[in-house]
Amino acid sequence: KAKGAPFVCGLCAKEFKNGYNLRRHQATHAGGGAKRPPKAPPPTMLPLPPDPPPTEGSQGGGGGAGSPRRPPRKSHACDTCGKAFRDVYHLKRHRLSHTDERPFQCPVCQQRFK
């Protein structure tokens, strides 16, 4: 490697500014030598439909070994971006990401944090 020349991946010809980044990249080729397909975008979050009203006999000790567990309902949505949270605490903590407010202060160095 000549001075100033980029580090180039032998499998996909991608260039890197140092050997560390090249080695990290080469680990993504992991065994096959072929380029990995691009990751699919994450699914769009849609609200869940409301639960149907309980029917006669459906109350009681449900939740046996065969019934699937549902994740907790995320019913608290951010007014700014729409992201949903399962409780108000997490929503309030998230709202700080949209402001410059830093309500927490370190008692040692006096630096403030979100």
PDB file of C-alpha atoms in Angstrom:
ATOM      1  CA  LYS A   1       0.000   0.000   0.000  1.00  0.00           C
ATOM      2  CA  ALA A   2       1.459   3.336  -1.037  1.00  0.00           C
ATOM      3  CA  LYS A   3       1.178   6.322   1.300  1.00  0.00           C
ATOM      4  CA  GLY A   4      -2.171   8.060   0.856  1.00  0.00           C
ATOM      5  CA  ALA A   5      -3.706   5.211  -1.167  1.00  0.00           C
ATOM      6  CA  PRO A   6      -7.090   4.001   0.142  1.00  0.00           C
ATOM      7  CA  PHE A   7      -7.655   0.588   1.685  1.00  0.00           C
ATOM      8  CA  VAL A   8      -9.751  -1.402  -0.820  1.00  0.00           C
ATOM      9  CA  CYS A   9     -11.930  -4.455  -0.142  1.00  0.00           C
ATOM     10  CA  GLY A  10     -10.879  -7.300  -2.443  1.00  0.00           C
ATOM     11  CA  LEU A  11     -14.425  -8.644  -2.602  1.00  0.00           C
ATOM     12  CA  CYS A  12     -16.520  -5.579  -3.414  1.00  0.00           C
ATOM     13  CA  ALA A  13     -13.902  -2.864  -4.192  1.00  0.00           C
ATOM     14  CA  LYS A  14     -15.255  -0.543  -1.503  1.00  0.00           C
ATOM     15  CA  GLU A  15     -12.605   1.943  -0.302  1.00  0.00           C
ATOM     16  CA  PHE A  16     -11.771   2.817   3.314  1.00  0.00           C
ATOM     17  CA  LYS A  17      -9.501   5.409   4.885  1.00  0.00           C
ATOM     18  CA  ASN A  18      -7.777   2.965   7.259  1.00  0.00           C
ATOM     19  CA  GLY A  19      -7.106  -0.722   7.771  1.00  0.00           C
ATOM     20  CA  TYR A  20      -9.329  -1.000  10.818  1.00  0.00           C
ATOM     21  CA  ASN A  21     -12.432   0.086   8.908  1.00  0.00           C
ATOM     22  CA  LEU A  22     -11.501  -2.239   6.026  1.00  0.00           C
ATOM     23  CA  ARG A  23     -11.180  -5.245   8.369  1.00  0.00           C
ATOM     24  CA  ARG A  24     -14.493  -4.374  10.036  1.00  0.00           C
ATOM     25  CA  HIS A  25     -16.136  -4.183   6.636  1.00  0.00           C
ATOM     26  CA  GLN A  26     -14.601  -7.458   5.450  1.00  0.00           C
ATOM     27  CA  ALA A  27     -16.195  -9.199   8.427  1.00  0.00           C
ATOM     28  CA  THR A  28     -19.595  -8.366   6.909  1.00  0.00           C
ATOM     29  CA  HIS A  29     -18.767 -10.626   3.962  1.00  0.00           C
ATOM     30  CA  ALA A  30     -18.548 -13.497   6.505  1.00  0.00           C
ATOM     31  CA  GLY A  31     -17.538 -16.591   4.641  1.00  0.00           C
ATOM     32  CA  GLY A  32     -19.448 -16.442   1.355  1.00  0.00           C
ATOM     33  CA  GLY A  33     -17.391 -13.841  -0.419  1.00  0.00           C
ATOM     34  CA  ALA A  34     -20.525 -12.510  -2.093  1.00  0.00           C
ATOM     35  CA  LYS A  35     -21.933  -9.110  -1.295  1.00  0.00           C
ATOM     36  CA  ARG A  36     -24.791  -9.206   1.208  1.00  0.00           C
ATOM     37  CA  PRO A  37     -28.166  -8.020  -0.029  1.00  0.00           C
ATOM     38  CA  PRO A  38     -29.204  -4.650   1.416  1.00  0.00           C
ATOM     39  CA  LYS A  39     -31.236  -4.752   4.612  1.00  0.00           C
ATOM     40  CA  ALA A  40     -34.961  -4.410   4.177  1.00  0.00           C
ATOM     41  CA  PRO A  41     -36.416  -1.187   5.621  1.00  0.00           C
ATOM     42  CA  PRO A  42     -38.150  -1.592   8.992  1.00  0.00           C
ATOM     43  CA  PRO A  43     -41.887  -2.168   8.819  1.00  0.00           C
ATOM     44  CA  THR A  44     -44.178   0.823   9.187  1.00  0.00           C
ATOM     45  CA  MET A  45     -45.822   1.010  12.603  1.00  0.00           C
ATOM     46  CA  LEU A  46     -49.608   0.937  12.464  1.00  0.00           C
ATOM     47  CA  PRO A  47     -51.972   1.154  15.429  1.00  0.00           C
ATOM     48  CA  LEU A  48     -53.449  -2.139  16.600  1.00  0.00           C
ATOM     49  CA  PRO A  49     -57.194  -2.591  16.222  1.00  0.00           C
ATOM     50  CA  PRO A  50     -59.147  -2.397  19.491  1.00  0.00           C
ATOM     51  CA  ASP A  51     -59.758  -5.642  21.350  1.00  0.00           C
ATOM     52  CA  PRO A  52     -63.183  -7.169  20.749  1.00  0.00           C
ATOM     53  CA  PRO A  53     -65.553  -7.013  23.732  1.00  0.00           C
ATOM     54  CA  PRO A  54     -65.318 -10.049  26.044  1.00  0.00           C
ATOM     55  CA  THR A  55     -67.771 -12.837  25.330  1.00  0.00           C
ATOM     56  CA  GLU A  56     -69.569 -15.054  27.816  1.00  0.00           C
ATOM     57  CA  GLY A  57     -67.148 -17.573  29.309  1.00  0.00           C
ATOM     58  CA  SER A  58     -64.013 -15.800  28.048  1.00  0.00           C
ATOM     59  CA  GLN A  59     -63.241 -14.317  31.458  1.00  0.00           C
ATOM     60  CA  GLY A  60     -61.253 -16.213  33.979  1.00  0.00           C
ATOM     61  CA  GLY A  61     -57.899 -17.930  34.009  1.00  0.00           C
ATOM     62  CA  GLY A  62     -56.939 -17.541  30.356  1.00  0.00           C
ATOM     63  CA  GLY A  63     -53.312 -17.168  29.360  1.00  0.00           C
ATOM     64  CA  GLY A  64     -52.496 -20.876  29.457  1.00  0.00           C
ATOM     65  CA  ALA A  65     -49.330 -22.360  27.985  1.00  0.00           C
ATOM     66  CA  GLY A  66     -50.820 -22.462  24.472  1.00  0.00           C
ATOM     67  CA  SER A  67     -51.992 -18.839  24.257  1.00  0.00           C
ATOM     68  CA  PRO A  68     -49.604 -16.292  22.695  1.00  0.00           C
ATOM     69  CA  ARG A  69     -48.478 -13.336  24.795  1.00  0.00           C
ATOM     70  CA  ARG A  70     -49.238  -9.915  23.380  1.00  0.00           C
ATOM     71  CA  PRO A  71     -46.739  -7.088  23.774  1.00  0.00           C
ATOM     72  CA  PRO A  72     -47.878  -4.217  26.002  1.00  0.00           C
ATOM     73  CA  ARG A  73     -50.110  -1.706  24.236  1.00  0.00           C
ATOM     74  CA  LYS A  74     -48.300   1.500  23.260  1.00  0.00           C
ATOM     75  CA  SER A  75     -51.085   3.992  23.821  1.00  0.00           C
ATOM     76  CA  HIS A  76     -49.127   7.197  24.577  1.00  0.00           C
ATOM     77  CA  ALA A  77     -48.093   8.926  21.325  1.00  0.00           C
ATOM     78  CA  CYS A  78     -45.737  11.869  20.870  1.00  0.00           C
ATOM     79  CA  ASP A  79     -47.545  14.919  19.471  1.00  0.00           C
ATOM     80  CA  THR A  80     -44.448  15.956  17.497  1.00  0.00           C
ATOM     81  CA  CYS A  81     -43.362  12.769  15.708  1.00  0.00           C
ATOM     82  CA  GLY A  82     -46.069  10.196  16.456  1.00  0.00           C
ATOM     83  CA  LYS A  83     -43.789   7.654  18.152  1.00  0.00           C
ATOM     84  CA  ALA A  84     -45.797   5.609  20.654  1.00  0.00           C
ATOM     85  CA  PHE A  85     -44.852   4.501  24.166  1.00  0.00           C
ATOM     86  CA  ARG A  86     -46.407   2.110  26.657  1.00  0.00           C
ATOM     87  CA  ASP A  87     -46.374   4.587  29.540  1.00  0.00           C
ATOM     88  CA  VAL A  88     -46.313   8.322  30.191  1.00  0.00           C
ATOM     89  CA  TYR A  89     -42.848   8.202  31.789  1.00  0.00           C
ATOM     90  CA  HIS A  90     -41.196   7.057  28.559  1.00  0.00           C
ATOM     91  CA  LEU A  91     -43.228   9.554  26.502  1.00  0.00           C
ATOM     92  CA  LYS A  92     -42.129  12.471  28.737  1.00  0.00           C
ATOM     93  CA  ARG A  93     -38.508  11.339  28.512  1.00  0.00           C
ATOM     94  CA  HIS A  94     -38.798  11.111  24.705  1.00  0.00           C
ATOM     95  CA  ARG A  95     -40.326  14.596  24.390  1.00  0.00           C
ATOM     96  CA  LEU A  96     -37.023  16.050  25.619  1.00  0.00           C
ATOM     97  CA  SER A  97     -35.432  14.910  22.346  1.00  0.00           C
ATOM     98  CA  HIS A  98     -37.530  17.532  20.513  1.00  0.00           C
ATOM     99  CA  THR A  99     -36.449  20.438  22.751  1.00  0.00           C
ATOM    100  CA  ASP A 100     -33.264  22.027  24.055  1.00  0.00           C
ATOM    101  CA  GLU A 101     -34.502  21.620  27.632  1.00  0.00           C
ATOM    102  CA  ARG A 102     -31.951  19.985  29.966  1.00  0.00           C
ATOM    103  CA  PRO A 103     -33.755  19.450  33.292  1.00  0.00           C
ATOM    104  CA  PHE A 104     -31.150  17.212  34.979  1.00  0.00           C
ATOM    105  CA  GLN A 105     -27.950  18.649  36.477  1.00  0.00           C
ATOM    106  CA  CYS A 106     -24.842  16.801  37.675  1.00  0.00           C
ATOM    107  CA  PRO A 107     -24.156  17.709  41.339  1.00  0.00           C
ATOM    108  CA  VAL A 108     -20.393  17.405  40.793  1.00  0.00           C
ATOM    109  CA  CYS A 109     -19.686  19.310  37.566  1.00  0.00           C
ATOM    110  CA  GLN A 110     -22.978  21.248  37.224  1.00  0.00           C
ATOM    111  CA  GLN A 111     -23.379  20.117  33.584  1.00  0.00           C
ATOM    112  CA  ARG A 112     -27.015  19.736  32.505  1.00  0.00           C
ATOM    113  CA  PHE A 113     -28.518  16.759  30.629  1.00  0.00           C
ATOM    114  CA  LYS A 114     -31.747  15.765  28.899  1.00  0.00           C
TER     115      LYS A 114
END
